Amino acid sequence: MQELLVIAVGSAIVNNVVLSQFLGLCPFLGVSKKVQTAAGMGTAVIFVITLSSLVTGLIYKYILVPLSFDYLQTIVFILVIAALVQFVEMVLKKMMPPLYNALGVYLPLITTNCAVLGVALKNVQNDYGILSGVVNGFATAVGFTIAIVIMAGIREKIQYNNVPAAFRGSAIVLVTAGLMAIAFYGFSGVI
């Protein structure tokens, strides 16, 4: 149990997928304009990464390795992730149309979000079991959600500030992301 807690805290805070590993920057920068949209994107990412960690772990352990097809892991993982994102997209379109419309093009981009594939590959690389891999995936997605929601909150506040002309737009967002990365680096001594 202690090992799972270390994996969870390490993946969510210490080795934050966006702010430490620089994976998933496209949706992080693109969807972080409003807290509500960022939280919706974070929820979708939590679902996709957690489920993909489970499915890819099972496929890798019980199909690819026994058949000596482990060299196909990247292709198989991409296919699994694409199928899961299509499932999430259909569910959101039917159950939550406003969130589906707010996420727009960024929802299909979860398929190409390198954080999702990165988690699946990291689970294999670190030789995590199924449960450890799912915990790692869930915690990584929670860390992504924490980062994107914090960024969205900061971006909402920045709108009301007098930002110098040279820093308006993308520049202030990247400076803010850099400062957030520095702040999260402070957690590196925790684990």
PDB file of C-alpha atoms in Angstrom:
ATOM      1  CA  MET A   1       0.000   0.000   0.000  1.00  0.00           C
ATOM      2  CA  GLN A   2       2.858   2.356   0.794  1.00  0.00           C
ATOM      3  CA  GLU A   3       4.367   1.694  -2.656  1.00  0.00           C
ATOM      4  CA  LEU A   4       1.076   2.692  -4.317  1.00  0.00           C
ATOM      5  CA  LEU A   5       0.960   5.903  -2.280  1.00  0.00           C
ATOM      6  CA  VAL A   6       4.512   6.751  -3.331  1.00  0.00           C
ATOM      7  CA  ILE A   7       3.607   6.114  -6.974  1.00  0.00           C
ATOM      8  CA  ALA A   8       0.476   8.265  -6.657  1.00  0.00           C
ATOM      9  CA  VAL A   9       2.133  11.261  -4.994  1.00  0.00           C
ATOM     10  CA  GLY A  10       5.156  10.987  -7.250  1.00  0.00           C
ATOM     11  CA  SER A  11       3.080  10.898 -10.421  1.00  0.00           C
ATOM     12  CA  ALA A  12       0.581  13.605  -9.472  1.00  0.00           C
ATOM     13  CA  ILE A  13       2.785  16.201  -7.798  1.00  0.00           C
ATOM     14  CA  VAL A  14       6.516  15.498  -7.863  1.00  0.00           C
ATOM     15  CA  ASN A  15       6.798  14.291 -11.463  1.00  0.00           C
ATOM     16  CA  ASN A  16       3.813  16.202 -12.819  1.00  0.00           C
ATOM     17  CA  VAL A  17       3.281  15.142 -16.411  1.00  0.00           C
ATOM     18  CA  VAL A  18       2.884  18.713 -17.682  1.00  0.00           C
ATOM     19  CA  LEU A  19       5.179  20.724 -15.448  1.00  0.00           C
ATOM     20  CA  SER A  20       8.048  18.256 -14.982  1.00  0.00           C
ATOM     21  CA  GLN A  21       7.922  15.951 -17.977  1.00  0.00           C
ATOM     22  CA  PHE A  22       6.478  18.506 -20.443  1.00  0.00           C
ATOM     23  CA  LEU A  23       3.976  16.046 -21.891  1.00  0.00           C
ATOM     24  CA  GLY A  24       0.453  17.121 -22.773  1.00  0.00           C
ATOM     25  CA  LEU A  25       1.307  20.761 -23.388  1.00  0.00           C
ATOM     26  CA  CYS A  26      -1.097  21.185 -26.327  1.00  0.00           C
ATOM     27  CA  PRO A  27      -4.313  20.740 -24.308  1.00  0.00           C
ATOM     28  CA  PHE A  28      -2.657  22.346 -21.283  1.00  0.00           C
ATOM     29  CA  LEU A  29      -2.114  25.591 -23.162  1.00  0.00           C
ATOM     30  CA  GLY A  30      -5.157  25.374 -25.427  1.00  0.00           C
ATOM     31  CA  VAL A  31      -7.940  24.464 -22.997  1.00  0.00           C
ATOM     32  CA  SER A  32      -6.769  26.393 -19.942  1.00  0.00           C
ATOM     33  CA  LYS A  33      -8.670  29.618 -20.653  1.00  0.00           C
ATOM     34  CA  LYS A  34     -11.632  28.902 -18.347  1.00  0.00           C
ATOM     35  CA  VAL A  35     -11.676  26.858 -15.162  1.00  0.00           C
ATOM     36  CA  GLN A  36     -14.895  25.061 -16.065  1.00  0.00           C
ATOM     37  CA  THR A  37     -13.577  23.929 -19.450  1.00  0.00           C
ATOM     38  CA  ALA A  38     -10.216  22.963 -17.919  1.00  0.00           C
ATOM     39  CA  ALA A  39     -11.958  20.880 -15.253  1.00  0.00           C
ATOM     40  CA  GLY A  40     -14.011  19.135 -17.937  1.00  0.00           C
ATOM     41  CA  MET A  41     -10.902  18.402 -19.963  1.00  0.00           C
ATOM     42  CA  GLY A  42      -9.159  17.154 -16.829  1.00  0.00           C
ATOM     43  CA  THR A  43     -12.060  14.822 -16.066  1.00  0.00           C
ATOM     44  CA  ALA A  44     -11.978  13.431 -19.604  1.00  0.00           C
ATOM     45  CA  VAL A  45      -8.200  12.942 -19.355  1.00  0.00           C
ATOM     46  CA  ILE A  46      -8.561  11.215 -15.970  1.00  0.00           C
ATOM     47  CA  PHE A  47     -11.049   8.792 -17.469  1.00  0.00           C
ATOM     48  CA  VAL A  48      -9.004   8.117 -20.620  1.00  0.00           C
ATOM     49  CA  ILE A  49      -5.605   7.741 -18.910  1.00  0.00           C
ATOM     50  CA  THR A  50      -6.935   5.549 -16.100  1.00  0.00           C
ATOM     51  CA  LEU A  51      -8.854   3.279 -18.422  1.00  0.00           C
ATOM     52  CA  SER A  52      -6.049   3.168 -20.981  1.00  0.00           C
ATOM     53  CA  SER A  53      -3.574   2.250 -18.234  1.00  0.00           C
ATOM     54  CA  LEU A  54      -5.767  -0.699 -17.296  1.00  0.00           C
ATOM     55  CA  VAL A  55      -6.454  -1.865 -20.846  1.00  0.00           C
ATOM     56  CA  THR A  56      -2.907  -1.395 -22.154  1.00  0.00           C
ATOM     57  CA  GLY A  57      -1.493  -3.113 -19.065  1.00  0.00           C
ATOM     58  CA  LEU A  58      -3.745  -6.122 -19.579  1.00  0.00           C
ATOM     59  CA  ILE A  59      -3.022  -6.297 -23.305  1.00  0.00           C
ATOM     60  CA  TYR A  60       0.716  -5.970 -22.747  1.00  0.00           C
ATOM     61  CA  LYS A  61       0.913  -8.530 -19.948  1.00  0.00           C
ATOM     62  CA  TYR A  62      -1.504 -11.140 -21.250  1.00  0.00           C
ATOM     63  CA  ILE A  63      -1.276 -10.811 -25.042  1.00  0.00           C
ATOM     64  CA  LEU A  64       1.848  -9.025 -26.275  1.00  0.00           C
ATOM     65  CA  VAL A  65       4.437 -10.513 -23.907  1.00  0.00           C
ATOM     66  CA  PRO A  66       3.243 -14.158 -24.069  1.00  0.00           C
ATOM     67  CA  LEU A  67       3.122 -13.999 -27.874  1.00  0.00           C
ATOM     68  CA  SER A  68       6.491 -12.191 -28.049  1.00  0.00           C
ATOM     69  CA  PHE A  69       4.848  -9.224 -29.768  1.00  0.00           C
ATOM     70  CA  ASP A  70       5.988  -6.707 -27.151  1.00  0.00           C
ATOM     71  CA  TYR A  71       7.749  -4.725 -29.896  1.00  0.00           C
ATOM     72  CA  LEU A  72       4.244  -3.732 -31.116  1.00  0.00           C
ATOM     73  CA  GLN A  73       3.413  -2.013 -27.831  1.00  0.00           C
ATOM     74  CA  THR A  74       3.421   1.551 -29.185  1.00  0.00           C
ATOM     75  CA  ILE A  75       1.115   0.771 -32.101  1.00  0.00           C
ATOM     76  CA  VAL A  76      -1.270  -1.256 -29.951  1.00  0.00           C
ATOM     77  CA  PHE A  77      -1.315   1.418 -27.240  1.00  0.00           C
ATOM     78  CA  ILE A  78      -2.134   4.137 -29.785  1.00  0.00           C
ATOM     79  CA  LEU A  79      -5.036   2.071 -31.137  1.00  0.00           C
ATOM     80  CA  VAL A  80      -6.405   1.431 -27.642  1.00  0.00           C
ATOM     81  CA  ILE A  81      -6.126   5.118 -26.721  1.00  0.00           C
ATOM     82  CA  ALA A  82      -7.844   6.187 -29.949  1.00  0.00           C
ATOM     83  CA  ALA A  83     -10.735   3.800 -29.287  1.00  0.00           C
ATOM     84  CA  LEU A  84     -11.127   5.044 -25.703  1.00  0.00           C
ATOM     85  CA  VAL A  85     -11.126   8.684 -26.804  1.00  0.00           C
ATOM     86  CA  GLN A  86     -13.828   7.918 -29.368  1.00  0.00           C
ATOM     87  CA  PHE A  87     -15.860   6.350 -26.566  1.00  0.00           C
ATOM     88  CA  VAL A  88     -15.401   9.408 -24.322  1.00  0.00           C
ATOM     89  CA  GLU A  89     -16.310  11.708 -27.207  1.00  0.00           C
ATOM     90  CA  MET A  90     -19.556   9.807 -27.863  1.00  0.00           C
ATOM     91  CA  VAL A  91     -20.482   9.835 -24.165  1.00  0.00           C
ATOM     92  CA  LEU A  92     -19.806  13.567 -23.779  1.00  0.00           C
ATOM     93  CA  LYS A  93     -21.700  14.395 -26.972  1.00  0.00           C
ATOM     94  CA  LYS A  94     -24.747  12.518 -25.715  1.00  0.00           C
ATOM     95  CA  MET A  95     -24.609  13.282 -21.971  1.00  0.00           C
ATOM     96  CA  MET A  96     -22.948  16.724 -21.756  1.00  0.00           C
ATOM     97  CA  PRO A  97     -23.331  18.674 -25.034  1.00  0.00           C
ATOM     98  CA  PRO A  98     -22.181  22.033 -23.552  1.00  0.00           C
ATOM     99  CA  LEU A  99     -18.902  20.491 -22.345  1.00  0.00           C
ATOM    100  CA  TYR A 100     -18.518  18.644 -25.639  1.00  0.00           C
ATOM    101  CA  ASN A 101     -18.915  21.943 -27.537  1.00  0.00           C
ATOM    102  CA  ALA A 102     -16.624  23.829 -25.124  1.00  0.00           C
ATOM    103  CA  LEU A 103     -13.816  21.289 -25.556  1.00  0.00           C
ATOM    104  CA  GLY A 104     -14.215  21.432 -29.328  1.00  0.00           C
ATOM    105  CA  VAL A 105     -11.179  20.224 -31.241  1.00  0.00           C
ATOM    106  CA  TYR A 106      -9.228  19.517 -28.047  1.00  0.00           C
ATOM    107  CA  LEU A 107     -11.280  16.442 -27.204  1.00  0.00           C
ATOM    108  CA  PRO A 108     -10.098  14.455 -30.245  1.00  0.00           C
ATOM    109  CA  LEU A 109      -6.614  15.763 -29.460  1.00  0.00           C
ATOM    110  CA  ILE A 110      -6.597  13.553 -26.360  1.00  0.00           C
ATOM    111  CA  THR A 111      -5.881  10.775 -28.857  1.00  0.00           C
ATOM    112  CA  THR A 112      -2.633  12.455 -29.809  1.00  0.00           C
ATOM    113  CA  ASN A 113      -1.944  13.772 -26.315  1.00  0.00           C
ATOM    114  CA  CYS A 114       1.517  12.448 -25.659  1.00  0.00           C
ATOM    115  CA  ALA A 115       0.770  12.304 -21.930  1.00  0.00           C
ATOM    116  CA  VAL A 116      -1.710   9.471 -22.464  1.00  0.00           C
ATOM    117  CA  LEU A 117       0.732   7.412 -24.507  1.00  0.00           C
ATOM    118  CA  GLY A 118       3.576   8.437 -22.190  1.00  0.00           C
ATOM    119  CA  VAL A 119       1.790   6.963 -19.181  1.00  0.00           C
ATOM    120  CA  ALA A 120       1.151   3.656 -20.945  1.00  0.00           C
ATOM    121  CA  LEU A 121       4.785   3.423 -22.023  1.00  0.00           C
ATOM    122  CA  LYS A 122       6.041   4.496 -18.583  1.00  0.00           C
ATOM    123  CA  ASN A 123       3.990   1.727 -16.976  1.00  0.00           C
ATOM    124  CA  VAL A 124       5.722  -0.819 -19.213  1.00  0.00           C
ATOM    125  CA  GLN A 125       9.144   0.784 -18.835  1.00  0.00           C
ATOM    126  CA  ASN A 126       8.930   0.823 -15.028  1.00  0.00           C
ATOM    127  CA  ASP A 127       7.612  -2.759 -15.041  1.00  0.00           C
ATOM    128  CA  TYR A 128       4.487  -1.794 -13.110  1.00  0.00           C
ATOM    129  CA  GLY A 129       1.895  -4.452 -12.462  1.00  0.00           C
ATOM    130  CA  ILE A 130      -1.724  -3.867 -13.449  1.00  0.00           C
ATOM    131  CA  LEU A 131      -2.723  -2.195 -10.164  1.00  0.00           C
ATOM    132  CA  SER A 132       0.445  -0.094  -9.955  1.00  0.00           C
ATOM    133  CA  GLY A 133      -0.026   0.969 -13.575  1.00  0.00           C
ATOM    134  CA  VAL A 134      -3.630   2.010 -12.986  1.00  0.00           C
ATOM    135  CA  VAL A 135      -2.631   3.974  -9.878  1.00  0.00           C
ATOM    136  CA  ASN A 136       0.176   5.629 -11.843  1.00  0.00           C
ATOM    137  CA  GLY A 137      -2.226   6.473 -14.682  1.00  0.00           C
ATOM    138  CA  PHE A 138      -4.900   7.858 -12.375  1.00  0.00           C
ATOM    139  CA  ALA A 139      -2.415   9.923 -10.361  1.00  0.00           C
ATOM    140  CA  THR A 140      -0.744  11.254 -13.505  1.00  0.00           C
ATOM    141  CA  ALA A 141      -4.137  12.320 -14.857  1.00  0.00           C
ATOM    142  CA  VAL A 142      -5.019  13.959 -11.536  1.00  0.00           C
ATOM    143  CA  GLY A 143      -1.708  15.839 -11.717  1.00  0.00           C
ATOM    144  CA  PHE A 144      -2.587  16.957 -15.249  1.00  0.00           C
ATOM    145  CA  THR A 145      -5.982  18.136 -13.999  1.00  0.00           C
ATOM    146  CA  ILE A 146      -4.438  20.009 -11.081  1.00  0.00           C
ATOM    147  CA  ALA A 147      -2.003  21.780 -13.420  1.00  0.00           C
ATOM    148  CA  ILE A 148      -4.599  22.693 -16.051  1.00  0.00           C
ATOM    149  CA  VAL A 149      -7.137  23.964 -13.505  1.00  0.00           C
ATOM    150  CA  ILE A 150      -4.510  26.082 -11.727  1.00  0.00           C
ATOM    151  CA  MET A 151      -3.392  27.483 -15.086  1.00  0.00           C
ATOM    152  CA  ALA A 152      -7.003  28.260 -16.048  1.00  0.00           C
ATOM    153  CA  GLY A 153      -7.567  30.063 -12.749  1.00  0.00           C
ATOM    154  CA  ILE A 154      -4.441  32.135 -13.237  1.00  0.00           C
ATOM    155  CA  ARG A 155      -5.387  32.924 -16.851  1.00  0.00           C
ATOM    156  CA  GLU A 156      -8.830  34.097 -15.745  1.00  0.00           C
ATOM    157  CA  LYS A 157      -7.181  36.496 -13.269  1.00  0.00           C
ATOM    158  CA  ILE A 158      -4.571  37.684 -15.794  1.00  0.00           C
ATOM    159  CA  GLN A 159      -7.359  39.060 -18.009  1.00  0.00           C
ATOM    160  CA  TYR A 160      -7.983  41.795 -15.455  1.00  0.00           C
ATOM    161  CA  ASN A 161      -4.340  42.786 -15.022  1.00  0.00           C
ATOM    162  CA  ASN A 162      -2.348  45.383 -16.894  1.00  0.00           C
ATOM    163  CA  VAL A 163       0.095  43.112 -18.745  1.00  0.00           C
ATOM    164  CA  PRO A 164       2.811  44.866 -20.801  1.00  0.00           C
ATOM    165  CA  ALA A 165       2.139  44.692 -24.541  1.00  0.00           C
ATOM    166  CA  ALA A 166       5.162  42.460 -25.212  1.00  0.00           C
ATOM    167  CA  PHE A 167       3.831  39.834 -22.784  1.00  0.00           C
ATOM    168  CA  ARG A 168       0.171  39.755 -23.848  1.00  0.00           C
ATOM    169  CA  GLY A 169      -1.232  36.537 -25.249  1.00  0.00           C
ATOM    170  CA  SER A 170       0.936  33.448 -25.472  1.00  0.00           C
ATOM    171  CA  ALA A 171       3.988  35.040 -23.876  1.00  0.00           C
ATOM    172  CA  ILE A 172       2.404  35.587 -20.460  1.00  0.00           C
ATOM    173  CA  VAL A 173       0.888  32.090 -20.586  1.00  0.00           C
ATOM    174  CA  LEU A 174       4.306  30.526 -21.203  1.00  0.00           C
ATOM    175  CA  VAL A 175       5.915  32.634 -18.471  1.00  0.00           C
ATOM    176  CA  THR A 176       3.149  31.542 -16.101  1.00  0.00           C
ATOM    177  CA  ALA A 177       3.651  27.886 -17.061  1.00  0.00           C
ATOM    178  CA  GLY A 178       7.377  28.267 -16.409  1.00  0.00           C
ATOM    179  CA  LEU A 179       6.735  29.755 -12.977  1.00  0.00           C
ATOM    180  CA  MET A 180       4.310  26.948 -12.190  1.00  0.00           C
ATOM    181  CA  ALA A 181       6.970  24.408 -13.220  1.00  0.00           C
ATOM    182  CA  ILE A 182       9.445  26.066 -10.858  1.00  0.00           C
ATOM    183  CA  ALA A 183       6.882  25.947  -8.044  1.00  0.00           C
ATOM    184  CA  PHE A 184       6.173  22.248  -8.650  1.00  0.00           C
ATOM    185  CA  TYR A 185       9.920  21.578  -8.756  1.00  0.00           C
ATOM    186  CA  GLY A 186       9.905  22.495  -5.067  1.00  0.00           C
ATOM    187  CA  PHE A 187       8.082  19.202  -4.407  1.00  0.00           C
ATOM    188  CA  SER A 188      11.016  17.187  -5.788  1.00  0.00           C
ATOM    189  CA  GLY A 189      12.423  16.548  -2.305  1.00  0.00           C
ATOM    190  CA  VAL A 190       9.157  15.032  -1.043  1.00  0.00           C
ATOM    191  CA  ILE A 191       9.818  11.597  -2.519  1.00  0.00           C
TER     192      ILE A 191
END
